[in-house]
Amino acid sequence: QQQQQQRNHLHVGQQPDCAEALNACVQRLATGGHPRCLSIPAGHYPLATTVLLNVSHMVVRVDGGAVFVPYDPRTGSAAANNLLNTTTTSTAGPTNHAMFGIGGGVRGHGPQPVENVTLVGKGPGRDEQFLIDVSKPFVFPWKTNGVSVNAVRGFVLGNLRVLGPGDRNKTFALQAPSLSFDGDPPASPGGPWLHPYDGVIENVTTTGSWFGYGTVQARSAQNLSFANLDGEGGVTLRLESGGPNPEFMDNMRGRNISCHSGHAAFMANPHDKKMGVFHVQDLYSVACFATASFGSGYPEYNHTAGWFSNASTIRNIVGVYGNTAQNKTAVGVPSCAPCHAGSPTRPEDFHVTVTNVTAHGFPAPSNRTRCYLWDRYPAPGCP
């Protein structure tokens, strides 16, 4: 038993392109017994393809000081040319790609979901977190996720940092959410839509995000718990379904979510259909467009408005006014309000219970201590 356990603890060293070696280690673990553990030490790891964690009952532990960057072996530049496409089953085209992929299904190159997968850094401290660095200019106009999570039941993801491009005016086409949670096509025609279930995401820090992206975007998932997320730029925790696919979110929970010089700490913006319930608490923002934001499904982009269950709650919101916020057209603008809601299109759109909202430094007359609809209460920084 001791020999079996040792054989399944593989230690990966550094190579010019490390993705192939890492994926080979994962597949080797699939043929062994439990526990399936992969240890990645500190170092610099170029990835020309996505590292696919598509084996059940595995734990990947990454030391602090490990840095992962996209790499094009043909040019030696930081280009995500071969990274797995996270929005279709192809690896070509100007769409989202991923450095790490968690899950089975089509995107995980396997027919069925997997279960019980862990990808974590050494600890929650900055020196203990591993780093995914997508800050360098890409030669192809492709967006890159740090981690894409799809067809998996039971997972832990945490203790990591994602460094984005940083130039929030000019890198829109190259940005994507640092962590993406989405559905996957069924393994067979008429089968169930596959998406993440029963996950814990904690101790994640991101920097350099554009207004429309940020730390997390969840499009289809159930029973996820987010804690201790901090983002510079963009939205730290975004619940936004994405169109006509059978995407669905329910029992989404968040705690201790913060944002600075960005869009919002939390955003709910469902498209096209009713979603389940969410509960978030302890939101904090400094110099952001809003601390909590509610969208109406982007009807201007041919979506119909969706909505969450009216049992959803948000509590303990703190917004600190500043002049380095983002909106759709600019950066370095004044904050709008601690809570912000787009114009509702149906009575049920914004029946969410919001309690304990605090504002610091917002201008008179209201100091913006309540939630406002932007078309009724225009203010500096609001569109």
CSV table of C-alpha atoms in Angstrom, one decimal:
chain,number,residue,atom,x,y,z
A,1,GLN,CA,0.0,0.0,0.0
A,2,GLN,CA,2.8,2.4,0.8
A,3,GLN,CA,4.5,1.7,-2.5
A,4,GLN,CA,1.2,2.3,-4.3
A,5,GLN,CA,0.6,5.6,-2.5
A,6,GLN,CA,4.1,6.8,-3.3
A,7,ARG,CA,3.8,5.9,-7.0
A,8,ASN,CA,0.8,8.1,-7.3
A,9,HIS,CA,2.5,11.2,-5.9
A,10,LEU,CA,4.3,12.5,-9.0
A,11,HIS,CA,6.6,15.5,-8.8
A,12,VAL,CA,6.8,17.6,-11.9
A,13,GLY,CA,9.9,19.5,-12.9
A,14,GLN,CA,10.4,22.3,-15.3
A,15,GLN,CA,10.6,21.9,-19.1
A,16,PRO,CA,10.5,24.3,-22.1
A,17,ASP,CA,6.8,23.5,-22.5
A,18,CYS,CA,5.3,21.9,-19.4
A,19,ALA,CA,1.7,21.2,-20.4
A,20,GLU,CA,2.5,17.9,-22.2
A,21,ALA,CA,4.3,16.6,-19.2
A,22,LEU,CA,1.6,17.7,-16.8
A,23,ASN,CA,-1.1,16.1,-18.9
A,24,ALA,CA,0.9,12.9,-19.1
A,25,CYS,CA,1.2,12.9,-15.3
A,26,VAL,CA,-2.6,13.3,-15.0
A,27,GLN,CA,-3.3,10.4,-17.3
A,28,ARG,CA,-0.7,8.2,-15.5
A,29,LEU,CA,-2.5,8.9,-12.2
A,30,ALA,CA,-5.7,7.7,-13.9
A,31,THR,CA,-4.4,4.2,-14.1
A,32,GLY,CA,-3.2,4.0,-10.5
A,33,GLY,CA,-4.9,3.7,-7.1
A,34,HIS,CA,-5.8,6.3,-4.6
A,35,PRO,CA,-4.8,8.9,-3.5
A,36,ARG,CA,-4.1,10.5,-6.9
A,37,CYS,CA,-1.8,13.4,-5.9
A,38,LEU,CA,0.3,15.6,-8.1
A,39,SER,CA,2.9,18.0,-6.6
A,40,ILE,CA,4.1,21.0,-8.7
A,41,PRO,CA,7.0,22.9,-7.1
A,42,ALA,CA,7.9,26.6,-7.4
A,43,GLY,CA,9.2,27.5,-10.9
A,44,HIS,CA,8.3,29.0,-14.3
A,45,TYR,CA,5.9,26.9,-16.4
A,46,PRO,CA,5.1,27.8,-20.0
A,47,LEU,CA,1.9,26.1,-21.2
A,48,ALA,CA,1.4,25.6,-24.9
A,49,THR,CA,-1.8,23.6,-24.3
A,50,THR,CA,-4.4,23.4,-21.6
A,51,VAL,CA,-3.6,21.3,-18.5
A,52,LEU,CA,-6.7,19.1,-18.3
A,53,LEU,CA,-7.6,17.8,-14.8
A,54,ASN,CA,-10.1,15.3,-16.1
A,55,VAL,CA,-9.5,12.4,-13.7
A,56,SER,CA,-11.7,11.7,-10.7
A,57,HIS,CA,-10.4,11.6,-7.1
A,58,MET,CA,-7.2,13.6,-7.7
A,59,VAL,CA,-5.5,16.4,-5.8
A,60,VAL,CA,-3.1,18.9,-7.4
A,61,ARG,CA,-1.0,20.9,-4.9
A,62,VAL,CA,1.0,23.8,-6.3
A,63,ASP,CA,3.8,25.5,-4.3
A,64,GLY,CA,3.9,29.2,-3.8
A,65,GLY,CA,6.3,30.7,-6.4
A,66,ALA,CA,5.0,28.5,-9.2
A,67,VAL,CA,4.1,30.8,-12.2
A,68,PHE,CA,2.2,29.6,-15.3
A,69,VAL,CA,2.2,31.5,-18.6
A,70,PRO,CA,0.7,30.9,-22.0
A,71,TYR,CA,3.4,29.9,-24.6
A,72,ASP,CA,3.6,29.6,-28.3
A,73,PRO,CA,6.4,27.1,-29.2
A,74,ARG,CA,6.5,28.4,-32.8
A,75,THR,CA,7.5,31.9,-31.8
A,76,GLY,CA,8.6,31.8,-28.2
A,77,SER,CA,6.0,34.4,-27.4
A,78,ALA,CA,3.2,34.5,-24.9
A,79,ALA,CA,0.4,33.4,-27.2
A,80,ALA,CA,-2.5,31.2,-26.3
A,81,ASN,CA,-2.7,29.6,-29.7
A,82,ASN,CA,-3.2,26.0,-28.6
A,83,LEU,CA,-5.0,26.4,-25.3
A,84,LEU,CA,-8.3,24.6,-25.1
A,85,ASN,CA,-11.3,26.5,-26.4
A,86,THR,CA,-13.8,26.9,-23.5
A,87,THR,CA,-16.8,28.0,-25.5
A,88,THR,CA,-16.8,25.4,-28.3
A,89,THR,CA,-15.2,22.0,-28.9
A,90,SER,CA,-12.6,23.5,-31.3
A,91,THR,CA,-9.2,24.9,-30.4
A,92,ALA,CA,-9.3,27.5,-33.1
A,93,GLY,CA,-11.0,30.9,-33.3
A,94,PRO,CA,-11.2,34.2,-31.5
A,95,THR,CA,-12.9,33.0,-28.4
A,96,ASN,CA,-12.2,32.0,-24.8
A,97,HIS,CA,-9.3,29.6,-24.0
A,98,ALA,CA,-8.0,28.2,-20.7
A,99,MET,CA,-4.7,27.5,-19.0
A,100,PHE,CA,-6.2,24.9,-16.7
A,101,GLY,CA,-9.4,22.9,-17.3
A,102,ILE,CA,-11.2,21.0,-14.5
A,103,GLY,CA,-13.9,18.5,-15.5
A,104,GLY,CA,-14.7,15.8,-18.1
A,105,GLY,CA,-17.3,16.2,-20.8
A,106,VAL,CA,-16.4,17.4,-24.3
A,107,ARG,CA,-14.0,20.1,-23.2
A,108,GLY,CA,-12.2,17.7,-20.9
A,109,HIS,CA,-11.7,15.2,-23.8
A,110,GLY,CA,-13.8,12.6,-22.0
A,111,PRO,CA,-17.4,11.5,-22.4
A,112,GLN,CA,-18.5,11.7,-18.8
A,113,PRO,CA,-18.2,14.2,-15.9
A,114,VAL,CA,-15.5,13.6,-13.3
A,115,GLU,CA,-15.8,14.0,-9.5
A,116,ASN,CA,-13.7,15.1,-6.5
A,117,VAL,CA,-10.9,17.2,-8.1
A,118,THR,CA,-8.8,19.6,-6.1
A,119,LEU,CA,-6.4,22.3,-7.5
A,120,VAL,CA,-4.9,24.4,-4.7
A,121,GLY,CA,-1.9,26.5,-3.8
A,122,LYS,CA,0.1,25.9,-0.7
A,123,GLY,CA,-1.9,28.4,1.4
A,124,PRO,CA,-4.0,31.6,1.3
A,125,GLY,CA,-1.1,34.0,1.8
A,126,ARG,CA,0.4,35.9,-1.1
A,127,ASP,CA,3.7,34.0,-0.9
A,128,GLU,CA,1.8,30.7,-0.7
A,129,GLN,CA,-0.5,31.2,-3.7
A,130,PHE,CA,0.5,30.1,-7.2
A,131,LEU,CA,0.3,32.6,-10.1
A,132,ILE,CA,-1.3,32.4,-13.5
A,133,ASP,CA,0.2,35.3,-15.6
A,134,VAL,CA,-1.7,36.3,-18.7
A,135,SER,CA,-0.4,39.9,-18.6
A,136,LYS,CA,1.9,39.7,-21.7
A,137,PRO,CA,0.6,40.8,-25.1
A,138,PHE,CA,-0.8,38.0,-27.2
A,139,VAL,CA,-0.1,37.7,-30.9
A,140,PHE,CA,-3.5,36.2,-31.5
A,141,PRO,CA,-6.8,38.0,-30.5
A,142,TRP,CA,-7.9,35.2,-28.2
A,143,LYS,CA,-9.3,35.5,-24.7
A,144,THR,CA,-7.7,33.4,-22.0
A,145,ASN,CA,-9.2,32.1,-18.8
A,146,GLY,CA,-6.9,31.1,-15.9
A,147,VAL,CA,-9.1,28.1,-15.0
A,148,SER,CA,-12.2,26.8,-16.8
A,149,VAL,CA,-14.5,24.5,-14.7
A,150,ASN,CA,-17.1,22.4,-16.5
A,151,ALA,CA,-18.4,18.9,-16.0
A,152,VAL,CA,-17.3,18.0,-12.5
A,153,ARG,CA,-19.1,17.1,-9.3
A,154,GLY,CA,-17.3,17.9,-6.1
A,155,PHE,CA,-14.2,20.2,-6.5
A,156,VAL,CA,-12.0,22.6,-4.6
A,157,LEU,CA,-10.2,25.5,-6.3
A,158,GLY,CA,-8.2,28.0,-4.3
A,159,ASN,CA,-5.0,29.8,-3.1
A,160,LEU,CA,-4.1,31.4,-6.5
A,161,ARG,CA,-3.5,34.7,-8.1
A,162,VAL,CA,-4.3,35.7,-11.7
A,163,LEU,CA,-2.4,38.6,-13.3
A,164,GLY,CA,-4.3,40.2,-16.2
A,165,PRO,CA,-3.1,42.6,-18.9
A,166,GLY,CA,-3.7,45.7,-16.7
A,167,ASP,CA,-4.3,48.2,-19.6
A,168,ARG,CA,-8.0,48.3,-19.0
A,169,ASN,CA,-8.6,50.7,-22.0
A,170,LYS,CA,-7.0,48.6,-24.7
A,171,THR,CA,-7.2,44.9,-23.9
A,172,PHE,CA,-10.9,44.2,-24.1
A,173,ALA,CA,-10.5,41.7,-26.9
A,174,LEU,CA,-7.8,39.8,-25.0
A,175,GLN,CA,-9.6,39.5,-21.7
A,176,ALA,CA,-11.7,36.8,-20.2
A,177,PRO,CA,-12.9,36.0,-16.7
A,178,SER,CA,-10.0,34.6,-14.6
A,179,LEU,CA,-12.1,31.7,-13.4
A,180,SER,CA,-15.0,30.5,-15.6
A,181,PHE,CA,-17.8,28.1,-14.5
A,182,ASP,CA,-19.9,26.9,-17.4
A,183,GLY,CA,-22.0,24.0,-18.9
A,184,ASP,CA,-20.8,21.4,-21.3
A,185,PRO,CA,-22.7,19.8,-24.2
A,186,PRO,CA,-24.3,16.4,-23.3
A,187,ALA,CA,-22.2,13.2,-23.8
A,188,SER,CA,-24.9,11.9,-26.1
A,189,PRO,CA,-27.9,13.5,-28.0
A,190,GLY,CA,-30.7,14.3,-25.6
A,191,GLY,CA,-28.5,13.8,-22.5
A,192,PRO,CA,-28.2,16.2,-19.6
A,193,TRP,CA,-26.3,19.5,-19.8
A,194,LEU,CA,-23.1,19.0,-17.8
A,195,HIS,CA,-21.9,21.7,-15.5
A,196,PRO,CA,-20.1,22.1,-12.1
A,197,TYR,CA,-21.8,20.9,-9.0
A,198,ASP,CA,-20.8,21.1,-5.3
A,199,GLY,CA,-17.7,23.2,-5.5
A,200,VAL,CA,-15.6,25.4,-3.1
A,201,ILE,CA,-13.7,28.4,-4.5
A,202,GLU,CA,-11.6,30.4,-2.0
A,203,ASN,CA,-8.6,32.7,-1.5
A,204,VAL,CA,-8.3,34.0,-5.1
A,205,THR,CA,-6.8,37.4,-6.1
A,206,THR,CA,-6.9,39.0,-9.5
A,207,THR,CA,-5.4,42.2,-10.9
A,208,GLY,CA,-5.6,44.0,-14.2
A,209,SER,CA,-9.2,43.1,-15.3
A,210,TRP,CA,-11.4,45.0,-17.8
A,211,PHE,CA,-14.9,46.3,-16.8
A,212,GLY,CA,-16.6,43.4,-18.6
A,213,TYR,CA,-14.7,40.6,-17.0
A,214,GLY,CA,-12.9,40.1,-13.7
A,215,THR,CA,-12.3,37.3,-11.2
A,216,VAL,CA,-15.3,34.9,-11.6
A,217,GLN,CA,-18.0,34.5,-14.2
A,218,ALA,CA,-20.4,31.7,-13.5
A,219,ARG,CA,-22.8,30.9,-16.4
A,220,SER,CA,-24.1,27.4,-15.4
A,221,ALA,CA,-23.5,25.7,-12.0
A,222,GLN,CA,-25.1,24.5,-8.8
A,223,ASN,CA,-24.1,24.5,-5.2
A,224,LEU,CA,-21.0,26.6,-5.4
A,225,SER,CA,-19.5,28.4,-2.5
A,226,PHE,CA,-17.1,31.4,-3.1
A,227,ALA,CA,-15.1,33.0,-0.2
A,228,ASN,CA,-12.3,35.5,0.1
A,229,LEU,CA,-12.2,36.8,-3.4
A,230,ASP,CA,-10.5,40.0,-4.2
A,231,GLY,CA,-10.3,41.7,-7.6
A,232,GLU,CA,-8.7,44.8,-9.1
A,233,GLY,CA,-10.8,45.9,-12.1
A,234,GLY,CA,-13.9,44.2,-13.5
A,235,VAL,CA,-16.4,42.2,-11.4
A,236,THR,CA,-15.1,40.0,-8.6
A,237,LEU,CA,-18.1,37.6,-8.5
A,238,ARG,CA,-20.4,37.6,-11.5
A,239,LEU,CA,-23.4,35.4,-11.9
A,240,GLU,CA,-24.3,35.8,-15.6
A,241,SER,CA,-25.9,33.2,-17.7
A,242,GLY,CA,-25.2,33.3,-21.4
A,243,GLY,CA,-28.0,32.7,-23.7
A,244,PRO,CA,-30.1,30.0,-25.3
A,245,ASN,CA,-28.2,26.9,-24.0
A,246,PRO,CA,-29.8,25.0,-21.1
A,247,GLU,CA,-27.7,27.0,-18.6
A,248,PHE,CA,-28.9,27.2,-15.1
A,249,MET,CA,-27.6,28.5,-11.7
A,250,ASP,CA,-28.9,27.6,-8.2
A,251,ASN,CA,-27.7,27.7,-4.6
A,252,MET,CA,-24.8,30.0,-5.4
A,253,ARG,CA,-23.2,31.5,-2.2
A,254,GLY,CA,-20.5,34.1,-1.7
A,255,ARG,CA,-18.8,35.6,1.4
A,256,ASN,CA,-16.1,38.2,1.8
A,257,ILE,CA,-16.0,39.5,-1.8
A,258,SER,CA,-14.1,42.7,-2.5
A,259,CYS,CA,-13.2,44.9,-5.5
A,260,HIS,CA,-11.2,48.0,-6.0
A,261,SER,CA,-10.8,50.4,-9.0
A,262,GLY,CA,-13.2,48.3,-11.0
A,263,HIS,CA,-16.8,47.5,-11.8
A,264,ALA,CA,-18.3,45.8,-8.8
A,265,ALA,CA,-17.7,43.2,-6.1
A,266,PHE,CA,-20.8,41.3,-7.1
A,267,MET,CA,-23.1,41.3,-10.1
A,268,ALA,CA,-26.2,39.3,-11.0
A,269,ASN,CA,-27.1,39.5,-14.6
A,270,PRO,CA,-29.1,36.5,-15.8
A,271,HIS,CA,-30.1,36.1,-19.5
A,272,ASP,CA,-33.3,34.7,-21.0
A,273,LYS,CA,-34.7,32.5,-18.2
A,274,LYS,CA,-35.3,32.2,-14.5
A,275,MET,CA,-32.4,31.0,-12.3
A,276,GLY,CA,-32.4,29.6,-8.8
A,277,VAL,CA,-31.3,31.2,-5.6
A,278,PHE,CA,-28.1,33.0,-4.5
A,279,HIS,CA,-27.0,34.3,-1.1
A,280,VAL,CA,-24.0,36.6,-0.8
A,281,GLN,CA,-22.7,38.6,2.2
A,282,ASP,CA,-19.9,40.8,3.2
A,283,LEU,CA,-19.3,42.8,0.0
A,284,TYR,CA,-16.7,45.6,0.0
A,285,SER,CA,-15.6,48.0,-2.7
A,286,VAL,CA,-13.3,51.0,-3.0
A,287,ALA,CA,-13.5,53.2,-6.1
A,288,CYS,CA,-15.8,50.9,-8.0
A,289,PHE,CA,-18.8,51.6,-10.2
A,290,ALA,CA,-20.9,49.8,-7.6
A,291,THR,CA,-20.4,47.3,-4.8
A,292,ALA,CA,-23.4,45.2,-5.8
A,293,SER,CA,-24.9,45.5,-9.3
A,294,PHE,CA,-28.0,44.0,-10.9
A,295,GLY,CA,-28.4,43.6,-14.7
A,296,SER,CA,-31.4,43.0,-16.8
A,297,GLY,CA,-30.0,40.5,-19.2
A,298,TYR,CA,-28.6,42.8,-21.9
A,299,PRO,CA,-31.7,43.1,-24.1
A,300,GLU,CA,-29.6,45.5,-26.3
A,301,TYR,CA,-27.6,42.4,-27.3
A,302,ASN,CA,-30.6,40.4,-28.3
A,303,HIS,CA,-31.1,38.7,-25.0
A,304,THR,CA,-34.3,38.7,-23.1
A,305,ALA,CA,-34.1,39.5,-19.4
A,306,GLY,CA,-33.7,36.7,-16.9
A,307,TRP,CA,-34.1,36.7,-13.2
A,308,PHE,CA,-33.1,34.9,-10.0
A,309,SER,CA,-35.4,33.5,-7.4
A,310,ASN,CA,-36.9,36.2,-5.2
A,311,ALA,CA,-35.6,34.2,-2.2
A,312,SER,CA,-32.1,35.5,-3.1
A,313,THR,CA,-30.4,37.7,-0.5
A,314,ILE,CA,-27.5,40.2,-0.2
A,315,ARG,CA,-26.4,41.5,3.1
A,316,ASN,CA,-23.6,43.6,4.5
A,317,ILE,CA,-22.6,45.9,1.7
A,318,VAL,CA,-19.9,48.6,2.1
A,319,GLY,CA,-19.1,51.0,-0.7
A,320,VAL,CA,-16.2,53.5,-0.5
A,321,TYR,CA,-16.4,56.4,-3.0
A,322,GLY,CA,-13.5,56.9,-5.4
A,323,ASN,CA,-12.5,58.4,-8.8
A,324,THR,CA,-10.7,55.4,-10.3
A,325,ALA,CA,-13.8,53.3,-11.1
A,326,GLN,CA,-14.7,51.7,-14.5
A,327,ASN,CA,-17.8,51.9,-16.6
A,328,LYS,CA,-18.5,50.5,-20.1
A,329,THR,CA,-16.7,53.3,-21.9
A,330,ALA,CA,-14.0,54.6,-19.6
A,331,VAL,CA,-11.7,54.0,-16.6
A,332,GLY,CA,-10.9,56.5,-13.9
A,333,VAL,CA,-14.5,57.6,-13.4
A,334,PRO,CA,-16.3,58.4,-10.1
A,335,SER,CA,-18.1,55.7,-8.2
A,336,CYS,CA,-21.9,55.4,-8.9
A,337,ALA,CA,-23.6,53.9,-5.9
A,338,PRO,CA,-23.1,51.0,-3.4
A,339,CYS,CA,-26.0,49.2,-5.1
A,340,HIS,CA,-26.9,49.7,-8.8
A,341,ALA,CA,-29.7,48.2,-10.8
A,342,GLY,CA,-30.4,48.4,-14.5
A,343,SER,CA,-33.9,49.3,-15.7
A,344,PRO,CA,-36.2,46.4,-14.9
A,345,THR,CA,-38.3,45.0,-17.7
A,346,ARG,CA,-40.6,42.9,-15.6
A,347,PRO,CA,-41.9,43.2,-12.0
A,348,GLU,CA,-40.0,40.1,-10.9
A,349,ASP,CA,-36.6,41.3,-12.2
A,350,PHE,CA,-35.2,42.7,-8.9
A,351,HIS,CA,-37.1,41.1,-6.1
A,352,VAL,CA,-33.9,40.4,-4.1
A,353,THR,CA,-33.6,41.2,-0.4
A,354,VAL,CA,-30.8,43.6,0.3
A,355,THR,CA,-29.9,44.5,3.9
A,356,ASN,CA,-27.3,46.6,5.7
A,357,VAL,CA,-25.9,48.9,3.0
A,358,THR,CA,-23.2,51.4,4.1
A,359,ALA,CA,-21.7,54.2,2.0
A,360,HIS,CA,-18.5,56.2,2.7
A,361,GLY,CA,-17.6,59.4,1.0
A,362,PHE,CA,-20.4,59.5,-1.7
A,363,PRO,CA,-21.5,63.0,-2.5
A,364,ALA,CA,-24.7,64.7,-1.2
A,365,PRO,CA,-27.6,64.9,-1.3
A,366,SER,CA,-28.3,61.2,-0.6
A,367,ASN,CA,-24.8,59.8,0.1
A,368,ARG,CA,-26.1,56.9,-1.8
A,369,THR,CA,-26.9,54.7,1.1
A,370,ARG,CA,-29.7,52.9,-0.7
A,371,CYS,CA,-30.1,51.0,-4.0
A,372,TYR,CA,-30.9,53.2,-7.0
A,373,LEU,CA,-32.0,52.6,-10.5
A,374,TRP,CA,-29.7,54.5,-12.8
A,375,ASP,CA,-32.4,56.0,-15.0
A,376,ARG,CA,-34.2,57.5,-11.9
A,377,TYR,CA,-31.3,58.7,-9.9
A,378,PRO,CA,-28.5,59.8,-12.2
A,379,ALA,CA,-25.2,60.7,-10.5
A,380,PRO,CA,-21.6,61.4,-11.4
A,381,GLY,CA,-20.2,58.2,-12.8
A,382,CYS,CA,-23.5,56.7,-13.7
A,383,PRO,CA,-24.4,56.3,-17.4
